[in-house]
Coordinates of C-alpha atoms in Angstrom, one line a residue:
Chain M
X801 CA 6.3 3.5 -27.9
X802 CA 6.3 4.3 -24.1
X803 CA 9.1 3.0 -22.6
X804 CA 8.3 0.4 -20.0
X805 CA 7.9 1.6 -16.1
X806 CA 10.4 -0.8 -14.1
X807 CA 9.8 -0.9 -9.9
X808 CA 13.3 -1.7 -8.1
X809 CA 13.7 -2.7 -4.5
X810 CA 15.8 -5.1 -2.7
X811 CA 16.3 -6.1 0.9
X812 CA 20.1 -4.3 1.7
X813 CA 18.7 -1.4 1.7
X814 CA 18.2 1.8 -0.5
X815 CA 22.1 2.9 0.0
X816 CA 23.6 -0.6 -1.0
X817 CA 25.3 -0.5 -4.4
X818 CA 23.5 -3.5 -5.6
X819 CA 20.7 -1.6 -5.6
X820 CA 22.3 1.7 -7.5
X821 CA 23.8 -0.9 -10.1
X822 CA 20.5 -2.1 -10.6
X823 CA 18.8 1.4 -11.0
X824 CA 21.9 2.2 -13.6
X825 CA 21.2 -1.2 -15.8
X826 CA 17.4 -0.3 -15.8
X827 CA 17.8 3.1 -16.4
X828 CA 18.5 1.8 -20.2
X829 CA 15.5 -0.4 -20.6
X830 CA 13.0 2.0 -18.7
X831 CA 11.2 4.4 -16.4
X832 CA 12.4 3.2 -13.2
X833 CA 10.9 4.0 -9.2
X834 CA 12.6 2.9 -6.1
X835 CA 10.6 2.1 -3.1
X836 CA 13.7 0.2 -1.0
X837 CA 13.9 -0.6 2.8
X838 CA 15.6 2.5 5.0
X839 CA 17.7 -0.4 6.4
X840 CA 19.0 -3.7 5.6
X841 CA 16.9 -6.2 6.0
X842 CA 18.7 -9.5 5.2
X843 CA 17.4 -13.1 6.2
X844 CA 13.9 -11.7 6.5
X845 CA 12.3 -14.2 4.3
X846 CA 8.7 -13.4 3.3
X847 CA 8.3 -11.2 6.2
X848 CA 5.4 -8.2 6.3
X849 CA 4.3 -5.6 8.8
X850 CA 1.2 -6.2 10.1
X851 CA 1.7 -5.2 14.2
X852 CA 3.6 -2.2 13.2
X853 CA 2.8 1.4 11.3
X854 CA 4.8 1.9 8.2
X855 CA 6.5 5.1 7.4
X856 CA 7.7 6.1 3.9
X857 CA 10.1 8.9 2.7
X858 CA 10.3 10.8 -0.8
X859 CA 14.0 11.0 -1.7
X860 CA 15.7 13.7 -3.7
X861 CA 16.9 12.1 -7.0
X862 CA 20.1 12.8 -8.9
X863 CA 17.9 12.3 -12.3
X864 CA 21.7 11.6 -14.0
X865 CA 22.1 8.6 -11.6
X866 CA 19.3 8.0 -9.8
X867 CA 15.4 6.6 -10.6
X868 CA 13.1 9.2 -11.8
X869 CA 11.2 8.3 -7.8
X870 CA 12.9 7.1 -5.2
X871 CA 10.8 6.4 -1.6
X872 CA 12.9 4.9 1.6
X873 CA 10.3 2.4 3.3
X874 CA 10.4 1.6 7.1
X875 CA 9.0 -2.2 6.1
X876 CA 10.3 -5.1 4.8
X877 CA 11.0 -6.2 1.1
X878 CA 7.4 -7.4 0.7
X879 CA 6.2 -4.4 2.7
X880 CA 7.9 -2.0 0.3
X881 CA 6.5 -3.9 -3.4
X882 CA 3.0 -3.6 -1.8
X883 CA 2.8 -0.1 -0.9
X884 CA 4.5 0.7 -4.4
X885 CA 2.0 -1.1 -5.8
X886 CA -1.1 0.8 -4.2
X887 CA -0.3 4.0 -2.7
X888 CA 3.2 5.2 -4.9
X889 CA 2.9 4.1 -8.9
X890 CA 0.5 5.8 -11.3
X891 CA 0.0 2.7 -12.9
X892 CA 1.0 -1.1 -12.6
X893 CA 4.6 -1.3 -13.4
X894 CA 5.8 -3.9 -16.5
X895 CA 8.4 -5.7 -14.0
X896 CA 9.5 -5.7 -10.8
X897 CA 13.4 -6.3 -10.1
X898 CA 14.7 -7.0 -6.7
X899 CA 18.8 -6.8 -6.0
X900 CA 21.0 -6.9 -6.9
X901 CA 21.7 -8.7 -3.5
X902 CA 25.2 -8.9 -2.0
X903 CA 25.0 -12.6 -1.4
X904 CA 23.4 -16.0 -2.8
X905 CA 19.9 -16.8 -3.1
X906 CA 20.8 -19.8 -5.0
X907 CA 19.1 -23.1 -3.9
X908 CA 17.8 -23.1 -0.4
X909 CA 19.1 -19.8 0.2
X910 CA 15.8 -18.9 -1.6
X911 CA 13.6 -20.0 1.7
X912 CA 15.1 -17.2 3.6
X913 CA 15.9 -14.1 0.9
X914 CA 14.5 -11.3 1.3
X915 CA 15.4 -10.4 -2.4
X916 CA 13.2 -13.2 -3.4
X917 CA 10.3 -12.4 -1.4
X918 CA 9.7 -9.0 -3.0
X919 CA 10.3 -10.4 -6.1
X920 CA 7.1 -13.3 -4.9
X921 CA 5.3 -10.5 -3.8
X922 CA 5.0 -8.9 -7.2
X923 CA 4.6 -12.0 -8.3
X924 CA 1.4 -12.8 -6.1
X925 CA 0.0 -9.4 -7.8
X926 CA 0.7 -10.4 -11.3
X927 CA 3.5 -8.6 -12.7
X928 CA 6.3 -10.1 -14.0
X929 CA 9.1 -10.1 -11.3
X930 CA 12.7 -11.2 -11.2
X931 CA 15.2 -11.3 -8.0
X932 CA 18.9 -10.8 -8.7
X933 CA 21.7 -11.7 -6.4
X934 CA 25.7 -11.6 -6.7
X935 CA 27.6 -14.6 -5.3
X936 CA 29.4 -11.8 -3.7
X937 CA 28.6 -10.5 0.4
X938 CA 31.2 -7.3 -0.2
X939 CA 30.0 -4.5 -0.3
X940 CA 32.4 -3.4 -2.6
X941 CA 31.8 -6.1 -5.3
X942 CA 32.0 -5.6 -9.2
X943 CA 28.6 -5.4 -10.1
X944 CA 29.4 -3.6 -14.0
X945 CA 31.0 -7.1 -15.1
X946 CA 26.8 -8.6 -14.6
X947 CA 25.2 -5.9 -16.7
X948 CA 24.6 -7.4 -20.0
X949 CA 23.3 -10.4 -18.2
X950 CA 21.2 -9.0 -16.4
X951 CA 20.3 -6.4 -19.4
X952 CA 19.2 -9.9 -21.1
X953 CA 17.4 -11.1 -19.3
X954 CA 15.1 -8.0 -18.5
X955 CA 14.8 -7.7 -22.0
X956 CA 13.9 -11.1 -22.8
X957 CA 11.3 -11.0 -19.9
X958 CA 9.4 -8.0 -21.1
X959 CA 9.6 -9.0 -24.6
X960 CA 8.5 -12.6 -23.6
X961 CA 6.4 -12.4 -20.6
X962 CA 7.0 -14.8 -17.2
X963 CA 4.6 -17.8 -17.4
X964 CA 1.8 -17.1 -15.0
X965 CA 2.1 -17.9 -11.2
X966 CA 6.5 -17.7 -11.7
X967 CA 9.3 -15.6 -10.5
X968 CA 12.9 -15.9 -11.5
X969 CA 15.6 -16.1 -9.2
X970 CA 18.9 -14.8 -10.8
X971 CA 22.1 -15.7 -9.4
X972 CA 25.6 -13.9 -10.7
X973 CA 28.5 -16.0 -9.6
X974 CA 31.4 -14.4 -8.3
X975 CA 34.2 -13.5 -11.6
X976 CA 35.7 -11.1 -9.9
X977 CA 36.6 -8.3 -13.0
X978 CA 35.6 -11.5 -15.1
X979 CA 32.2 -11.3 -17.3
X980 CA 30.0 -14.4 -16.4
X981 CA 30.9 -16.8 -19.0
X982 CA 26.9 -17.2 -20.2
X983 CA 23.3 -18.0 -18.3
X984 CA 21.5 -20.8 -17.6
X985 CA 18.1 -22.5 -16.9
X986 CA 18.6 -23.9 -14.2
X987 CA 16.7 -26.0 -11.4
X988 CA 16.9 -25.4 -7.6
X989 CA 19.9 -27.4 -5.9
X990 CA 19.0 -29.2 -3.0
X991 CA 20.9 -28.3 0.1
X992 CA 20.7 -27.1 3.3
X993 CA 23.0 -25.5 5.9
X994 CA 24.7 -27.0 9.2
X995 CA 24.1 -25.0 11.7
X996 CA 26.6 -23.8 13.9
X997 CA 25.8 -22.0 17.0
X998 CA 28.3 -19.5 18.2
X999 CA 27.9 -19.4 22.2
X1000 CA 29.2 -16.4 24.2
X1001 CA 28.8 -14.8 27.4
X1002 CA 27.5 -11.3 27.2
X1003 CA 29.0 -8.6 29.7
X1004 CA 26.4 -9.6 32.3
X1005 CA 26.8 -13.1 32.7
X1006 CA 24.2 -13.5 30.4
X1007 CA 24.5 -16.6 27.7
X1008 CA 23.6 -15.2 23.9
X1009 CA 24.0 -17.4 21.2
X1010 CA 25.4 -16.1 17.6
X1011 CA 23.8 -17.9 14.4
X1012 CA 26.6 -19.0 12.0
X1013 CA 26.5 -22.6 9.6
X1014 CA 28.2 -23.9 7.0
X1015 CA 26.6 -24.6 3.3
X1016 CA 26.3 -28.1 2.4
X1017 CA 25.3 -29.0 -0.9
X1018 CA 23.2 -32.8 -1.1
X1019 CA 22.5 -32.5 -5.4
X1020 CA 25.1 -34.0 -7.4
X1021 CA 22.8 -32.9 -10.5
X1022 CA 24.6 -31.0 -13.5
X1023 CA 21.3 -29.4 -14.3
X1024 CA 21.1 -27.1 -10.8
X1025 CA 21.8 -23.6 -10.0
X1026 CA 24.7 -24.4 -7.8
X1027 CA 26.4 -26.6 -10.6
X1028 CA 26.0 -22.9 -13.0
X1029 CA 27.6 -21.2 -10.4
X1030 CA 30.5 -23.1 -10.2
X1031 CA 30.9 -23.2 -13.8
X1032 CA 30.4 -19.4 -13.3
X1033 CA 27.4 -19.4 -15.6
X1034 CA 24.7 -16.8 -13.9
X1035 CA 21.2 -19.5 -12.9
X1036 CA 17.9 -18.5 -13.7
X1037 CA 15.7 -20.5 -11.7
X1038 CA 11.8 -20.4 -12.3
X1039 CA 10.6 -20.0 -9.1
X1040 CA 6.6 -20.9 -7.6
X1041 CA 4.8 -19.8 -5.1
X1042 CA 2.0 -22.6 -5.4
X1043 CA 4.0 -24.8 -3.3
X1044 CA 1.8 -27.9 -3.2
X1045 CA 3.9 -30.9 -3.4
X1046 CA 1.4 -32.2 -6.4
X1047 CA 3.1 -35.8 -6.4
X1048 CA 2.9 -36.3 -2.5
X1049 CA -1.2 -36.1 -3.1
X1050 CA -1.6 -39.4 -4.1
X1051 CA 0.6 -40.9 -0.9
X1052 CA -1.5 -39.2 1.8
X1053 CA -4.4 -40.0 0.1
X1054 CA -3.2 -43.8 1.7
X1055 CA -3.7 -42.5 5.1
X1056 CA -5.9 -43.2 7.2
X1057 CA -7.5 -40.3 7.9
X1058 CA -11.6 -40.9 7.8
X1059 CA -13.8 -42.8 10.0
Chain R
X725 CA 8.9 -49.2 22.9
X726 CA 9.9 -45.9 23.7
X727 CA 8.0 -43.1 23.1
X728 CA 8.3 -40.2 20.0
X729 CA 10.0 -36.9 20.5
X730 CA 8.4 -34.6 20.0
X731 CA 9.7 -30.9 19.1
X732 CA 7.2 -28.3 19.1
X733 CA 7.2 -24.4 18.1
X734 CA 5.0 -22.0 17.1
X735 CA 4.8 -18.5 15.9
X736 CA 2.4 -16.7 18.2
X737 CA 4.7 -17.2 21.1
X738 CA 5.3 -19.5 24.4
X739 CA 2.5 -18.0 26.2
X740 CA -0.1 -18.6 23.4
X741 CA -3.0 -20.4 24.1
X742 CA -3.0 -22.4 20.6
X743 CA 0.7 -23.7 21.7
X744 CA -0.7 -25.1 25.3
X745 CA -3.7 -26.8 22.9
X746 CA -0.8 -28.6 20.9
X747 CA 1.2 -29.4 24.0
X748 CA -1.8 -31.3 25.5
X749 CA -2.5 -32.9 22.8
X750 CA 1.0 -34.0 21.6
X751 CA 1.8 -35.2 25.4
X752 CA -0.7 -38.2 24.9
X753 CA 1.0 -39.3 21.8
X754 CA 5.2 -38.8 22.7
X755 CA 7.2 -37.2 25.0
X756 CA 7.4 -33.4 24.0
X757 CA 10.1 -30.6 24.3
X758 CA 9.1 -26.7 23.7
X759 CA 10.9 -24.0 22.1
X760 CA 9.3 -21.1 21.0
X761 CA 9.6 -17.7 20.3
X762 CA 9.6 -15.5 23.7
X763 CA 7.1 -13.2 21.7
X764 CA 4.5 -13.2 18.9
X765 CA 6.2 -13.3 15.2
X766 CA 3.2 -13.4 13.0
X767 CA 3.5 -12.0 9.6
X768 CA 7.4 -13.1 9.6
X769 CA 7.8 -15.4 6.9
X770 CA 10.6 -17.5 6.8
X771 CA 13.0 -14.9 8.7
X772 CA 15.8 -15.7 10.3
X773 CA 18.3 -13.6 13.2
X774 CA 21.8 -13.6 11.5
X775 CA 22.7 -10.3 12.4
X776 CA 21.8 -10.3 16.2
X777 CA 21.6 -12.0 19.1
X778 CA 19.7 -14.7 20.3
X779 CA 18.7 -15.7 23.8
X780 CA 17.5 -18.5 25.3
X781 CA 15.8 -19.0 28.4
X782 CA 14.9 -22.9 30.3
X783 CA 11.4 -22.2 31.7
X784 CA 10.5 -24.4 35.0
X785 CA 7.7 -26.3 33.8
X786 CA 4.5 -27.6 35.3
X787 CA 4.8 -31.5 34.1
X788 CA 1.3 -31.8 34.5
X789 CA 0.1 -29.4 31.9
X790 CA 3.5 -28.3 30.7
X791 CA 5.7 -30.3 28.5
X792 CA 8.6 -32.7 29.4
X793 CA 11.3 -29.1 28.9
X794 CA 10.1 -25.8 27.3
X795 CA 12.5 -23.0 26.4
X796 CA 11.9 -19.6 25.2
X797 CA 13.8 -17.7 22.5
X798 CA 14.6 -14.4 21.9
X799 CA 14.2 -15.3 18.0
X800 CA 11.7 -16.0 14.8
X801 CA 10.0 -19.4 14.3
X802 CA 12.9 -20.9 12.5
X803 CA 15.6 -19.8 14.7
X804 CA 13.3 -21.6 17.8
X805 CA 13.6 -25.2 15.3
X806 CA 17.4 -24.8 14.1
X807 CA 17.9 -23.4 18.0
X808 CA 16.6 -26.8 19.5
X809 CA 17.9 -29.2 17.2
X810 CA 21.4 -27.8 17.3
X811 CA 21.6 -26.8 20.6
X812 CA 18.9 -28.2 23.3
X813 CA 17.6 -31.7 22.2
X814 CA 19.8 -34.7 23.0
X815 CA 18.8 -36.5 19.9
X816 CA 17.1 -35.7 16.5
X817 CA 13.0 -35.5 17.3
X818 CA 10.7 -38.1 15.6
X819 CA 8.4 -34.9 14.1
X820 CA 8.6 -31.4 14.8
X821 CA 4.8 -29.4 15.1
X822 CA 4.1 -26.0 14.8
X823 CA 1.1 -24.2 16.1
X824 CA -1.8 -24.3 16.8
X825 CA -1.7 -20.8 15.0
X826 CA -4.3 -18.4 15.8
X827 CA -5.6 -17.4 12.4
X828 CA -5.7 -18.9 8.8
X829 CA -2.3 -20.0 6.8
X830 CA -4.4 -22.3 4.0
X831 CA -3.4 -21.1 0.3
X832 CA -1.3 -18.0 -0.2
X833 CA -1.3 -17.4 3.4
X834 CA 1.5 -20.0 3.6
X835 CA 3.8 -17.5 2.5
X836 CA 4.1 -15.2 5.3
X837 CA 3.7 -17.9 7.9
X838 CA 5.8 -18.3 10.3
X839 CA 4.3 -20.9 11.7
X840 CA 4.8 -23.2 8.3
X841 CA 8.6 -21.7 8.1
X842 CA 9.2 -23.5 11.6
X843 CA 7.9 -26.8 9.8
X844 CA 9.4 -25.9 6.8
X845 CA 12.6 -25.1 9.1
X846 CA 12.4 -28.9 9.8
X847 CA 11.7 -30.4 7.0
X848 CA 14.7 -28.8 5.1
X849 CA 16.6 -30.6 8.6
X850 CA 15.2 -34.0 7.3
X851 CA 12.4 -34.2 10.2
X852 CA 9.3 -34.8 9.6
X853 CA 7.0 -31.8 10.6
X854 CA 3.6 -30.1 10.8
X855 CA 1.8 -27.3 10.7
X856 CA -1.2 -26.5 12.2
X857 CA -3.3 -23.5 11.9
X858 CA -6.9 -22.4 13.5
X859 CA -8.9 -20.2 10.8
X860 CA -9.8 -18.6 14.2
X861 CA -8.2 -15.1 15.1
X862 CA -9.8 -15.0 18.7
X863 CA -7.3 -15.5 21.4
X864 CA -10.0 -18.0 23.3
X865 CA -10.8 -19.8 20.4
X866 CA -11.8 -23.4 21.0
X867 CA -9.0 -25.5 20.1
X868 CA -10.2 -28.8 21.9
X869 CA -12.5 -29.5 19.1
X870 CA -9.7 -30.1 16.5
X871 CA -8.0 -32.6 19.0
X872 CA -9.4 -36.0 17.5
X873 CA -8.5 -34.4 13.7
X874 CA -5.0 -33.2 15.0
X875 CA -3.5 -36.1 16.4
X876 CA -5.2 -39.0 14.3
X877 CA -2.7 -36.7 11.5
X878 CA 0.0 -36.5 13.8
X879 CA -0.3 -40.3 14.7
X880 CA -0.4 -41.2 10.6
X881 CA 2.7 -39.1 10.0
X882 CA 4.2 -41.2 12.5
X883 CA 3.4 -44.3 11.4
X884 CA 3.5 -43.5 7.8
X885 CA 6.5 -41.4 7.3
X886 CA 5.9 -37.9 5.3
X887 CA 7.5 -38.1 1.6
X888 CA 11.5 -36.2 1.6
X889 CA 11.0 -32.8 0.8
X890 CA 7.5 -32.4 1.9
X891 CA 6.2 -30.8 4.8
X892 CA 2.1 -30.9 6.0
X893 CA 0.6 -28.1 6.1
X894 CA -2.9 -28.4 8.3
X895 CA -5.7 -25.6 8.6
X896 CA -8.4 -26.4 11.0
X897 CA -11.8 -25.1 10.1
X898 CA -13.3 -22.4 12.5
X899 CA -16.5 -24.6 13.9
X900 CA -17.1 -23.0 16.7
X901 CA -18.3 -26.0 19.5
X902 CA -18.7 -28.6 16.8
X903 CA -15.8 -31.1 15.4
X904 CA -14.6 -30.5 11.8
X905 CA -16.3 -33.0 9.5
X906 CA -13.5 -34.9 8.8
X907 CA -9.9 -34.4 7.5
X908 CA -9.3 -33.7 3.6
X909 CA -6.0 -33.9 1.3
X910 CA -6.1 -30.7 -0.9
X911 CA -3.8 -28.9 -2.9
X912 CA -3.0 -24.6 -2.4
X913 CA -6.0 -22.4 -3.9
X914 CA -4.9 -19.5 -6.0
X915 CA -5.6 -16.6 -4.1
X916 CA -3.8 -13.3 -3.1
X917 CA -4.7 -10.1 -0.8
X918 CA -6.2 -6.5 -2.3
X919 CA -4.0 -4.4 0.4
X920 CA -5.2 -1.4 1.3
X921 CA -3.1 0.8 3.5
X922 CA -4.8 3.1 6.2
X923 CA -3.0 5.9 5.8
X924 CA -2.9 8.2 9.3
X925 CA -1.0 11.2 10.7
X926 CA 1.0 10.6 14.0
X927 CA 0.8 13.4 16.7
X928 CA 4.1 15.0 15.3
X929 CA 2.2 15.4 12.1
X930 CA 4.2 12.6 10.0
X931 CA 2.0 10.8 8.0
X932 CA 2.4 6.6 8.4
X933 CA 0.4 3.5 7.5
X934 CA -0.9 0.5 8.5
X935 CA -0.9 -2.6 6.3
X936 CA -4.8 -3.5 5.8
X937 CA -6.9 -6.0 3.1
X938 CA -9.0 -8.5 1.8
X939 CA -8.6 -11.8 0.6
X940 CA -9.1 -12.3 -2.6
X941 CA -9.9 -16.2 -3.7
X942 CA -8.7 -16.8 -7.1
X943 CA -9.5 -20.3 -7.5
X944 CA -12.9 -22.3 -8.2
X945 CA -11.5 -25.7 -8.1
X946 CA -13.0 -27.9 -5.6
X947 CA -9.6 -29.9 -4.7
X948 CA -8.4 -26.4 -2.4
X949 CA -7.9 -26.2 0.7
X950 CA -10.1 -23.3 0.9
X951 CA -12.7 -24.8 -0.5
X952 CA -12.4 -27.9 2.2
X953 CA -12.3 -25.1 4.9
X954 CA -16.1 -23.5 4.3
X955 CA -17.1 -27.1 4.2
X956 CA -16.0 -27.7 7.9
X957 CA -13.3 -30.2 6.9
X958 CA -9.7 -29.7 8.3
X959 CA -7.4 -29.2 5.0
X960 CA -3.6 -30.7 4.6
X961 CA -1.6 -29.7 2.0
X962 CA 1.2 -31.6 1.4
X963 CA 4.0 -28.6 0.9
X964 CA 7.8 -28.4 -0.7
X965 CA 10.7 -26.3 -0.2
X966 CA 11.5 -27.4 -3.8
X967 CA 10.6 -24.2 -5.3
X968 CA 11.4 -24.6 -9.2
X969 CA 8.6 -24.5 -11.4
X970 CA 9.6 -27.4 -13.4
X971 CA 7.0 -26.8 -16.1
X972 CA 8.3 -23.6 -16.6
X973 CA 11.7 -24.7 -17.5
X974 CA 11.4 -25.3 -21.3
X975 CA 9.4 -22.2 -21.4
X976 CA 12.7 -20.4 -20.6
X977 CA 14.9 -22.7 -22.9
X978 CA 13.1 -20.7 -25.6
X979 CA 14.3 -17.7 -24.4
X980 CA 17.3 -15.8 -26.3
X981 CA 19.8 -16.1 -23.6
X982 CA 23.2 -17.3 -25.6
X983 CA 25.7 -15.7 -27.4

């Protein structure tokens, strides 16, 4: 049996070791190609190029520890799963993993990952697609101790299929040198973040403002991703991109909107 | 009684023509402050600046055409929203509108917008908020025809509240000189884009691309908000930042996850 041909991106870029973990742990499930960002490109949410050209670059790979491709992309996340999809891979890949991100993209987190939007965008094209992320920002984070999770559920997925129209979102708490102590199903928290704007004067007299905010979690629910994480259980969230609000149908359909 | 306030963004930029539209037409209903992006972010999903500066500049407006402040920033769609409600309006706005966008963000399109990440922006802030979007490209398009269909929404959400966790998402058919036929609660049609990259060689001889395709409708049901567009009705789609697919969830509980 052929083994199964595995497409790996993320949104810290193609040197972050989150992404070389990932391309290890994949290695042992399948044939695995790389097309990554040349630069970080956190807090991009679903961005794409559309006003810009797009450059991509053939890497040299260390077969023992690299992908058997790996192509650099001048885009975004979403930018770089598209152009894998039609202009680099032979054939359409059986998954596409995105990660493993230095950082959450648990509950809201999601609305803004760029880990999450290439996993959506491979979604949108109908292959099965998972993001991973590491409750961790260092870049020097343990990211052996999530392998057999993250083995699991890869295997699982390609041996069960992702129901139509879904993408997972995979977060790995932080344990330190600790295995995780399990996974979850989990639902999306609800929570947002207080924002906190950092005001400074630049050398010119000039005002600039710096973006920082503090998480604040509003779901007291034992059945969300942010309760796993504390528990340090990795969450799987089943994740949509149909994002009607089917039960807020029936309310505006009160309105009075006709003549 | 004293008037709404009204916050209002947009993704094309401060100078755009679909913005002034929105202005005018919000100005009759509330009293309206401006923030939007000093230049145009299409295509930027829900990004935002976390790892760079942000400016902001207090424009001198022109009270009869302009609104009551306007302030540009240096920033994506959702930076203008958490920007103005953290930093430059006194109190929290009644409803926060984004648009008029030039071009289409009905069914998958609502993904990349930045014009429904500003609303979305709000939303997760606990404002009520809108999105507006002309399936009009053209920079001159006629936006006065959508006024009557644009604020009678605008004046329901105001009067009705919009259900927690739900944020409007509006697309305005392109009708030319006539009026939309009326207004039409729909739900996101299945649809996705066959890319096709133009690929080119620059003058150094490096080859690039540009990000090209086709939408592709997926969906025959008559309950879309594409299907409401080619009848000349103005769709809303009532859309969450929840993104769990909840039906999915027992699907996964199948799974073989546990030790």
């Amino acid at each position: 049996m052929s083994k199964p041909l595995i497409l790996v991106t993320n949104d810290d870029g193609i040197t972050a070791p989150g992404l070389r973990a990932l391309i290890q742990f994949m290695k042992e499930i399948g044939d695995v190609v790389v097309v990554a960002p040349d630069s970080p490109q956190s807090g991009m949410g679903h961005a794409i190029t559309i006003d810009n050209t797009l450059y991509i670059k053939k890497l040299n790979v260390d077969l023992e520890n690299g992908a058997k491709e790996e192509y650099s992309c001048s885009g975004t996340p979403a930018d770089c799963v598209k152009l894998g999809l039609q202009e680099l891979l032979d054939r359409k890949p059986d998954l596409c993993v995105s990660g493993i991100n230095h950082g959450s993209n648990s509950s809201i987190n999601v609305i803004y990952s760029g880990t999450m939007s290439a996993a959506i965008e491979a979604g949108i094209e109908g292959i099965p697609a998972i993001g991973f992320s590491l409750c961790d920002y260092s870049w020097n984070a343990n990211f052996e101790v999530s392998k057999a999770a993250v083995q699991k559920i890869v295997r699982e997925a390609l041996k069960n299929g992702i129901p139509k129209g879904v993408v997972l979102n995979v977060n790995i708490p932080k344990t330190g040198n600790e295995s995780p102590k399990g996974i979850k199903i989990c639902r999306q928290a609800r929570a947002n973040w207080k924002e906190k704007f950092d005001k400074r004067t630049n050398p010119n007299g000039k005002e600039y403002y710096w973006l920082t905010g503090e998480f604040e979690l509003l779901d007291k629910g034992e059945d969300t991703d942010e309760y796993a994480l504390t528990q340090d259980y990795v969450s799987v969230v089943p994740t949509q991109f149909d994002l009607t609000a089917h039960h807020a149908i029936q309310h505006l359909n009160n309105w009075e909107l006709y003549d």
